[in-house]
Short mmCIF file of C-alpha atoms in Angstrom, two decimals:
data_model
loop_
_atom_site.label_atom_id
_atom_site.label_comp_id
_atom_site.label_asym_id
_atom_site.label_seq_id
_atom_site.Cartn_x
_atom_site.Cartn_y
_atom_site.Cartn_z
CA MET A 893 -5.78 -15.18 -43.10
CA LYS A 894 -3.93 -18.62 -42.27
CA ALA A 895 -2.09 -18.78 -45.73
CA LEU A 896 -0.64 -15.31 -45.53
CA ASN A 897 0.67 -15.58 -41.88
CA LYS A 898 2.59 -18.69 -43.21
CA GLU A 899 3.79 -16.67 -46.58
CA VAL A 900 4.56 -13.61 -44.01
CA SER A 901 6.65 -16.22 -41.65
CA LEU A 902 8.69 -17.83 -44.42
CA LEU A 903 9.54 -14.18 -45.83
CA LEU A 904 10.23 -13.18 -42.42
CA SER A 905 12.61 -16.01 -42.26
CA LYS A 906 13.93 -15.28 -45.48
CA HIS A 907 15.17 -11.57 -44.66
CA ARG A 908 16.14 -12.41 -41.27
CA GLU A 909 19.43 -11.30 -41.34
CA LYS A 910 18.23 -7.83 -42.68
CA ILE A 911 15.60 -7.73 -40.21
CA PHE A 912 18.26 -8.67 -37.34
CA GLU A 913 20.56 -5.97 -38.78
CA LEU A 914 17.10 -3.27 -38.80
CA TRP A 915 16.03 -4.19 -35.25
CA ASN A 916 19.28 -3.64 -33.67
CA LYS A 917 19.87 -0.46 -35.24
CA GLN A 918 16.31 0.80 -33.99
CA LEU A 919 17.38 0.02 -30.09
CA ILE A 920 21.03 1.95 -30.51
CA LEU A 921 18.31 5.05 -31.54
CA ARG A 922 15.66 4.22 -29.45
CA ALA A 923 16.07 2.44 -26.54
CA ARG A 924 20.26 3.16 -25.78
CA SER A 925 20.32 2.64 -21.87
CA LEU A 926 18.19 -0.38 -22.61
CA VAL A 927 20.57 -1.75 -24.94
CA GLU A 928 23.44 -0.80 -22.39
CA ALA A 929 22.03 -2.07 -19.36
CA VAL A 930 21.66 -5.39 -21.24
CA GLY A 931 24.82 -4.92 -23.09
CA ILE A 932 25.42 -5.57 -26.84
CA ASP A 933 26.03 -8.79 -27.28
CA GLU A 934 23.27 -9.90 -25.11
CA THR A 935 20.98 -7.34 -26.38
CA LYS A 936 21.97 -9.12 -30.75
CA GLN A 937 21.51 -12.81 -28.84
CA MET A 938 17.98 -11.75 -27.55
CA THR A 939 16.88 -9.95 -31.19
CA LEU A 940 18.24 -13.16 -32.68
CA ASP A 941 16.30 -15.68 -30.29
CA ILE A 942 13.00 -13.52 -29.93
CA LEU A 943 12.85 -12.63 -33.65
CA GLY A 944 13.44 -16.56 -34.23
CA HIS A 945 10.57 -17.60 -32.10
CA PHE A 946 8.40 -14.99 -33.88
CA ILE A 947 8.74 -16.09 -37.33
CA ASN A 948 7.82 -20.02 -35.66
CA VAL A 949 4.62 -18.04 -33.75
CA MET A 950 3.39 -15.66 -37.05
CA PRO A 951 1.62 -19.46 -39.01
CA ASP A 952 -0.41 -19.65 -35.72
CA GLN A 953 -0.53 -16.96 -34.27
CA ASP A 954 -3.69 -17.28 -32.22
CA ASP A 955 -2.36 -20.59 -30.81
CA GLN A 956 -0.85 -19.18 -27.52
CA ALA A 957 -0.14 -22.46 -25.70
CA ASN A 958 2.18 -22.77 -29.15
CA ASP A 959 5.36 -23.45 -27.67
CA SER A 960 7.22 -20.51 -29.25
CA TYR A 961 4.77 -18.36 -28.40
CA GLN A 962 5.41 -19.37 -24.45
CA LYS A 963 9.09 -18.83 -25.40
CA VAL A 964 8.96 -15.54 -26.69
CA LEU A 965 6.59 -14.15 -23.78
CA LYS A 966 9.56 -16.05 -20.83
CA ILE A 967 12.48 -14.29 -22.51
CA LEU A 968 10.33 -11.19 -22.67
CA ALA A 969 9.37 -11.89 -19.01
CA ALA A 970 12.71 -11.90 -18.21
CA MET A 971 14.23 -9.21 -20.24
CA SER A 972 11.25 -6.57 -18.69
CA ARG A 973 11.98 -8.15 -14.92
CA LYS A 974 15.87 -7.36 -15.32
CA MET A 975 14.61 -3.54 -15.90
CA THR A 976 12.31 -3.09 -13.21
CA LEU A 977 15.32 -4.09 -11.28
CA GLN A 978 17.56 -1.74 -12.88
CA ASN A 979 14.81 1.51 -12.77
CA ILE A 980 14.69 1.37 -16.49
CA THR A 981 11.28 2.88 -17.56
CA PRO A 982 8.93 0.51 -18.39
CA SER A 983 8.77 2.82 -21.88
CA GLU A 984 12.09 1.76 -22.72
CA THR A 985 11.12 -1.95 -22.55
CA ALA A 986 7.90 -1.70 -24.26
CA ILE A 987 9.78 0.31 -26.82
CA PHE A 988 12.46 -2.61 -27.42
CA VAL A 989 9.18 -4.92 -28.78
CA PHE A 990 7.52 -2.08 -30.64
CA SER A 991 10.40 -1.08 -32.39
CA MET A 992 10.60 -4.86 -33.91
CA LYS A 993 7.53 -3.39 -35.99
CA ASN A 994 9.99 -0.89 -38.20
CA SER A 995 12.21 -3.61 -39.05
CA ILE A 996 9.66 -5.98 -39.99
CA PHE A 997 7.75 -3.42 -42.05
CA PRO A 998 10.03 -2.14 -44.26
CA VAL A 999 10.59 -5.32 -45.40
CA LEU A 1000 6.79 -6.58 -46.13
CA GLN A 1001 6.66 -3.21 -48.25
CA ASP A 1002 8.98 -4.48 -50.21
CA GLU A 1003 7.69 -7.72 -51.05
CA PHE A 1004 3.80 -7.35 -51.02
CA ASP A 1005 1.47 -5.15 -52.68
CA GLU A 1006 -0.86 -2.83 -51.48
CA LYS A 1007 -3.87 -5.21 -50.28
CA LYS A 1008 -1.36 -8.16 -48.95
CA LEU A 1009 0.49 -5.76 -47.28
CA ALA A 1010 -2.53 -4.17 -45.40
CA ASP A 1011 -3.73 -7.60 -44.04
CA ALA A 1012 0.09 -8.89 -43.57
CA ILE A 1013 1.16 -5.62 -41.42
CA MET A 1014 -2.51 -5.78 -39.03
CA ALA A 1015 -0.93 -9.52 -38.31
CA VAL A 1016 1.87 -8.51 -37.34
CA ASN A 1017 1.13 -5.63 -35.57
CA GLN A 1018 -1.25 -7.71 -34.03
CA LEU A 1019 1.44 -10.23 -32.33
CA ILE A 1020 3.52 -7.43 -31.64
CA ASP A 1021 1.16 -5.74 -29.54
CA LEU A 1022 -0.03 -8.08 -27.76
CA LEU A 1023 4.01 -9.00 -26.75
CA GLY A 1024 4.50 -5.32 -25.67
CA ILE A 1025 1.26 -5.43 -23.31
CA ASN A 1026 3.07 -8.96 -21.94
CA THR A 1027 5.82 -6.42 -20.98
CA PHE A 1028 3.98 -3.93 -19.25
CA GLU A 1029 1.99 -6.88 -17.13
CA THR A 1030 5.50 -8.59 -16.07
CA TYR A 1031 6.46 -5.00 -15.01
CA LEU A 1032 3.88 -4.59 -13.13
CA GLU A 1033 4.02 -7.89 -11.07
CA SER A 1034 7.49 -7.58 -10.29
CA ARG A 1035 6.57 -4.13 -9.08
CA GLU A 1036 4.33 -5.50 -6.38
CA GLU A 1037 6.79 -8.08 -5.66
CA ILE A 1038 8.91 -5.68 -4.80
CA ILE A 1039 6.01 -3.60 -2.91
CA ASN A 1040 5.42 -6.90 -1.01
CA GLU A 1041 8.84 -7.88 -0.21
CA GLN A 1042 9.44 -3.99 1.04
CA GLN A 1043 5.71 -4.47 3.29
CA GLN A 1044 7.39 -7.87 4.36
CA ALA A 1045 10.87 -6.12 5.68
CA PHE A 1046 8.87 -3.30 6.93
CA LYS A 1047 6.96 -5.43 9.54
CA GLU A 1048 10.09 -7.50 10.33
CA VAL A 1049 11.52 -4.08 12.39
CA SER A 1050 12.11 -6.01 15.65
CA VAL A 1051 10.97 -5.00 18.91
CA PRO A 1052 13.72 -4.02 20.66
CA VAL A 1053 14.42 -4.14 24.44
CA VAL A 1054 16.48 -1.77 26.00
CA LYS A 1055 17.51 -1.99 29.86
CA VAL A 1056 18.35 1.03 31.36
CA TRP A 1057 18.81 0.44 35.06
CA ASP A 1058 19.24 -2.53 37.17
CA ARG A 1059 16.08 -4.26 36.74
CA ILE A 1060 14.37 -1.45 34.92
CA ILE A 1061 13.63 -2.46 31.03
CA MET A 1062 12.19 0.04 28.20
CA ILE A 1063 10.72 -1.12 24.86
CA PRO A 1064 10.07 1.61 22.09
CA LEU A 1065 7.53 0.81 20.07
CA ILE A 1066 6.99 2.28 16.58
CA GLY A 1067 4.67 2.32 14.09
CA MET A 1068 1.48 0.61 13.92
CA LEU A 1069 0.49 -1.83 16.53
CA ASP A 1070 -1.68 -4.44 14.91
CA SER A 1071 -2.44 -7.49 16.34
CA GLU A 1072 1.02 -9.31 14.54
CA ARG A 1073 3.10 -6.67 16.35
CA THR A 1074 1.40 -6.58 19.74
CA GLN A 1075 1.80 -9.96 19.56
CA MET A 1076 5.48 -9.65 18.71
CA MET A 1077 5.60 -6.71 21.74
CA MET A 1078 3.80 -8.86 23.92
CA GLU A 1079 6.23 -11.83 23.79
CA ILE A 1080 9.22 -9.97 24.10
CA LEU A 1081 7.88 -8.16 27.13
CA LEU A 1082 7.50 -11.11 29.27
CA GLU A 1083 10.44 -12.69 28.11
CA ALA A 1084 12.69 -9.74 29.21
CA LEU A 1085 10.81 -9.47 32.39
CA GLU A 1086 11.48 -13.00 33.19
CA ASN A 1087 15.25 -13.24 32.03
CA SER A 1088 16.17 -9.78 33.36
CA GLN A 1089 14.09 -10.41 36.52
CA SER A 1090 13.11 -6.65 36.20
CA LYS A 1091 10.60 -5.12 38.14
CA VAL A 1092 9.49 -1.92 35.73
CA ALA A 1093 8.70 -1.88 32.13
CA ILE A 1094 8.94 1.43 30.55
CA LEU A 1095 6.72 1.27 27.01
CA ASP A 1096 7.71 4.60 25.21
CA ILE A 1097 4.60 5.35 23.02
CA SER A 1098 5.87 8.56 21.88
CA GLY A 1099 6.63 6.71 18.50
CA ILE A 1100 3.12 5.87 17.43
CA PRO A 1101 1.47 8.10 15.59
CA VAL A 1102 -2.22 7.70 16.37
CA VAL A 1103 -3.31 6.09 19.82
CA ASP A 1104 -7.02 4.27 19.16
CA THR A 1105 -8.90 2.16 21.47
CA LEU A 1106 -7.23 -1.09 19.62
CA VAL A 1107 -3.43 0.53 20.88
CA ALA A 1108 -5.18 1.10 24.12
CA ARG A 1109 -6.71 -2.11 24.44
CA HIS A 1110 -3.15 -3.73 23.79
CA LEU A 1111 -1.50 -1.23 26.42
CA ILE A 1112 -4.02 -2.14 28.68
CA THR A 1113 -3.35 -6.10 28.08
CA ALA A 1114 0.48 -6.05 28.19
CA ALA A 1115 0.18 -3.90 32.03
CA SER A 1116 -1.28 -6.35 33.29
CA ALA A 1117 0.02 -9.30 31.95
CA ALA A 1118 3.12 -7.68 33.12
CA GLN A 1119 1.45 -7.35 36.63
CA LEU A 1120 0.72 -10.94 36.88
CA MET A 1121 4.74 -11.64 36.65
CA GLY A 1122 4.82 -9.00 39.70
CA ALA A 1123 6.01 -5.77 36.97
CA GLU A 1124 4.59 -2.55 37.02
CA CYS A 1125 4.26 -1.06 33.83
CA ILE A 1126 4.81 2.36 32.96
CA ILE A 1127 3.39 4.21 30.04
CA THR A 1128 5.80 7.02 29.02
CA GLY A 1129 5.30 9.98 25.53
CA VAL A 1130 1.28 10.08 26.14
CA ARG A 1131 1.77 13.80 24.74
CA ALA A 1132 -1.30 16.92 26.04
CA ARG A 1133 -3.20 16.15 22.66
CA ILE A 1134 -3.25 12.02 22.96
CA ALA A 1135 -4.54 12.03 26.30
CA GLN A 1136 -7.50 14.34 25.16
CA THR A 1137 -8.13 11.94 22.42
CA LEU A 1138 -8.09 9.39 24.92
CA VAL A 1139 -10.43 10.72 27.66
CA GLN A 1140 -12.38 11.70 24.84
CA LEU A 1141 -12.81 7.88 23.40
CA GLY A 1142 -13.54 7.34 26.89
CA VAL A 1143 -10.51 5.01 27.07
CA ASP A 1144 -9.75 4.46 30.84
CA LEU A 1145 -6.27 3.86 31.27
CA GLY A 1146 -7.11 3.95 34.93
CA GLY A 1147 -5.09 0.29 35.99
CA VAL A 1148 -1.82 1.68 34.16
CA VAL A 1149 1.22 4.58 35.64
CA THR A 1150 1.22 6.46 32.74
CA ARG A 1151 3.84 9.54 31.72
CA THR A 1152 4.63 12.20 29.68
CA THR A 1153 8.58 11.95 29.41
CA MET A 1154 10.71 8.80 29.35
CA ALA A 1155 12.57 11.03 31.53
CA ASP A 1156 9.50 11.20 34.36
CA GLY A 1157 8.90 7.57 33.46
CA LEU A 1158 12.58 6.88 34.39
CA GLN A 1159 12.41 8.50 37.44
CA LEU A 1160 9.49 6.31 38.46
CA ALA A 1161 10.96 3.37 38.18
CA LEU A 1162 14.04 4.25 40.10
CA GLU A 1163 11.61 5.17 42.82
CA LEU A 1164 9.36 2.15 42.52
CA THR A 1165 12.47 -0.21 42.85
CA ASP A 1166 14.10 1.77 45.59
CA GLN A 1167 16.95 2.86 43.36
CA GLN A 1168 19.17 5.87 43.11
CA MET A 1169 20.57 8.13 40.14
CA HIS A 1170 24.26 9.17 41.44
CA MET B 370 -25.88 17.98 8.17
CA PRO B 371 -28.22 20.22 5.09
CA ASN B 372 -26.31 23.13 6.67
CA SER B 373 -22.99 21.68 4.92
CA ARG B 374 -22.16 22.18 1.12
CA GLN B 375 -19.43 20.61 -0.57
CA ASN B 376 -16.93 23.04 -2.12
CA SER B 377 -13.71 20.93 -3.07
CA GLU B 378 -12.88 18.05 -5.32
CA SER B 379 -12.92 14.56 -3.01
CA PHE B 380 -11.23 12.05 -2.44
CA GLU B 381 -11.87 8.59 -2.33
CA ILE B 382 -10.06 5.64 -0.63
CA MET B 383 -11.05 1.99 -0.33
CA ILE B 384 -10.27 0.35 2.31
CA SER B 385 -10.28 -3.66 2.83
CA ASN B 386 -6.81 -3.84 5.31
CA PHE B 387 -4.85 -2.63 8.08
CA GLU B 388 -2.20 -0.76 5.86
CA ASP B 389 -5.39 0.94 3.83
CA ILE B 390 -6.11 2.43 7.21
CA ILE B 391 -3.04 3.79 7.69
CA LEU B 392 -2.93 5.43 4.35
CA ALA B 393 -6.39 6.97 4.99
CA ARG B 394 -5.42 8.89 8.40
CA GLN B 395 -2.76 10.17 6.69
CA LYS B 396 -4.83 11.61 3.85
CA VAL B 397 -6.82 12.97 6.67
CA LYS B 398 -4.00 14.29 8.15
CA PHE B 399 -2.31 15.93 5.52
CA LEU B 400 -5.75 17.67 4.19
CA MET B 401 -6.32 18.89 7.57
CA GLY B 402 -2.85 20.33 7.64
CA GLU B 403 -3.52 22.26 4.47
CA MET B 404 -6.57 23.54 6.04
CA CYS B 405 -4.85 24.66 8.96
CA PHE B 406 -6.23 22.36 11.47
CA SER B 407 -4.93 22.53 14.98
CA LEU B 408 -2.41 19.64 15.85
CA LEU B 409 -5.58 18.64 18.64
CA ALA B 410 -8.21 18.72 16.13
CA GLN B 411 -6.03 16.32 13.95
CA THR B 412 -5.35 14.08 16.19
CA ARG B 413 -9.21 14.00 17.36
CA ILE B 414 -10.37 13.55 13.79
CA VAL B 415 -7.45 10.99 12.67
CA THR B 416 -7.96 8.95 15.52
CA ALA B 417 -11.58 8.86 14.75
CA VAL B 418 -11.04 7.54 11.23
CA SER B 419 -8.61 5.25 12.39
CA GLU B 420 -11.92 3.72 14.55
CA LEU B 421 -14.58 4.29 11.86
CA ALA B 422 -12.19 2.82 9.22
CA ARG B 423 -11.20 -0.46 11.37
CA ASN B 424 -15.08 -0.89 12.04
CA MET B 425 -15.05 -1.29 8.77
CA VAL B 426 -12.34 -3.80 8.16
CA THR B 427 -13.42 -5.89 10.83
CA HIS B 428 -17.07 -5.64 10.56
CA ALA B 429 -17.96 -5.48 6.29
CA GLY B 430 -14.36 -6.62 5.08
CA GLN B 431 -14.04 -3.68 3.41
CA GLY B 432 -15.63 -0.07 2.31
CA LYS B 433 -14.70 3.15 1.25
CA MET B 434 -13.94 6.81 2.12
CA THR B 435 -15.06 9.97 0.56
CA LEU B 436 -13.31 13.41 1.87
CA PHE B 437 -13.80 16.55 1.02
CA GLN B 438 -14.30 20.38 2.37
CA VAL B 439 -17.67 21.71 2.99
CA ASP B 440 -18.75 25.21 3.57
CA GLY B 441 -20.80 26.05 6.35
CA LYS B 442 -23.27 28.87 7.75
CA ARG B 443 -21.52 32.08 7.99
CA LYS B 444 -18.28 31.34 5.86
CA THR B 445 -16.84 28.63 8.13
CA ARG B 446 -15.39 25.59 6.61
CA GLY B 447 -14.90 21.87 7.31
CA LEU B 448 -13.70 18.83 6.51
CA LYS B 449 -15.87 15.88 6.13
CA CYS B 450 -15.36 12.42 5.55
CA ILE B 451 -18.19 9.54 4.58
CA PHE B 452 -17.15 6.06 5.32
CA GLU B 453 -19.39 3.65 3.46
CA ASP B 454 -19.44 0.05 3.38
CA LYS B 455 -21.77 -2.52 2.04
CA GLY B 456 -21.58 -5.30 5.22
CA PRO B 457 -24.24 -6.18 7.72
CA GLY B 458 -25.19 -3.84 8.95
CA ILE B 459 -25.94 -2.82 12.44
CA GLN B 460 -28.74 -4.51 14.11
CA ASN B 461 -29.28 -1.57 16.84
CA ILE B 462 -27.30 1.65 16.44
CA ASP B 463 -28.29 3.01 20.15
CA GLU B 464 -27.06 -0.10 21.64
CA ALA B 465 -24.06 -0.61 19.14
CA MET B 466 -23.03 3.43 20.04
CA GLN B 467 -23.02 2.59 24.06
CA GLU B 468 -19.33 2.50 25.72
CA GLY B 469 -18.57 -1.28 26.11
CA PHE B 470 -20.65 -2.78 23.38
CA SER B 471 -18.38 -4.71 21.17
CA THR B 472 -19.06 -7.82 18.70
CA ALA B 473 -15.42 -7.92 17.87
CA ASN B 474 -13.70 -8.77 21.30
CA SER B 475 -12.91 -5.07 21.27
CA LEU B 476 -13.10 -2.39 24.40
CA GLY B 477 -15.87 -1.19 22.66
CA LEU B 478 -15.58 2.23 22.70
CA GLY B 479 -14.43 3.17 19.18
CA LEU B 480 -18.15 3.57 17.61
CA GLY B 481 -19.03 5.74 20.55
CA GLY B 482 -16.00 7.47 20.99
CA ALA B 483 -15.86 8.97 17.15
CA LYS B 484 -18.98 10.54 17.67
CA LYS B 485 -17.16 12.32 20.48
CA LEU B 486 -14.03 12.92 18.88
CA CYS B 487 -15.85 15.25 15.68
CA ASN B 488 -18.00 18.06 15.71
CA GLU B 489 -20.87 16.85 13.75
CA PHE B 490 -21.90 12.76 13.25
CA LYS B 491 -24.26 10.77 11.61
CA ILE B 492 -24.66 7.44 11.19
CA GLU B 493 -27.19 5.26 8.85
CA SER B 494 -27.13 1.53 8.90
CA VAL B 495 -29.92 -1.41 6.95
CA PRO B 496 -29.43 -4.42 8.96
CA GLY B 497 -27.75 -6.61 5.98
CA LYS B 498 -27.70 -3.96 3.41
CA GLY B 499 -24.44 -1.87 5.25
CA THR B 500 -24.13 1.02 6.87
CA SER B 501 -23.29 4.62 6.34
CA ILE B 502 -21.40 7.43 8.71
CA SER B 503 -20.30 10.61 8.12
CA ILE B 504 -18.62 12.91 10.28
CA ILE B 505 -17.49 16.82 9.90
CA GLU B 506 -14.83 18.72 11.95
CA TRP B 507 -15.51 22.49 11.34
CA LEU B 508 -12.43 25.03 11.36
#
């Protein structure tokens, strides 16, 4: 097997030019958008590099720590990553690798007899398949990275503080109130109360899809912290079905003033601070 | 719940973090919307699902939610959600169902509350083995 691999490697090296030409022709036929995205000259350079390393890997293809093997993987990983970012499908990236077969097999066909040909094709096949699978893995990895980044970006949606009137601030709460987010909301609320010397804070929960016991607990905690600072907390955006659900859950919001709409909340806040709308 | 028969394909959602809870809630809301449940029923059940799914994450680390439609007596239809985990289980179920009982520094209303939010509620738990809770909401 090893002798055959060496022979294949030598043969590929000898017909390097021909394989290179064939491969690039294949690419333009079968992976046009990829070639367009990468650029013709760069594609040529890349195929040339991969081919060179491939020939080096061939003699001992099972040795995955091999320097050339690692280099091929690196080139392919870089390409796969780049393609993911440019929204080129992973199939096209895979075709890039797999079309190498169509350029190598004709050469083997010309040079080897039937028995040898089968073995040689098997060996080449195995290696190219490995490389192809690798581009898929890289594709998945880079996708995961993108998803992770987006999740992070999503979490960073800040909690805005709106000063709606003299001594009245409002904080619209959106999305899911997990512990991190609540901690942030709490800090921002208390800091804003201190800095603006506000007496009333309106927390609007219209943007929270599900108000369960966790959200309720966070709201109660925020309200009691505000009360410690001498401020009143009004929770607005309590719709009919949320009220009903909270009652069935057995949540007691007794200590917290609640209103259905922002308008009602603001009205109450103005009364609490002895102010009037003119 | 012997009076219910599965009549649709089931959906399974693995739940191991708080993002998964959002997915679970969205799936339930979507299915209930499709089955034409009222908005109030949707809110109640989604809240119950939120409680039960979070219980799995906080107490067992992870678990599985299975959703499917069921047929009841007299041609009624319903949605059944099963929550299964392989966590530490519940030592005393009666105590755990009580208002204000919590081992996780929460309000202690989730489990008992979830029972009140849906039509049918069944809980089975073996300490050291895990917990299985199934709820049904009839249309």
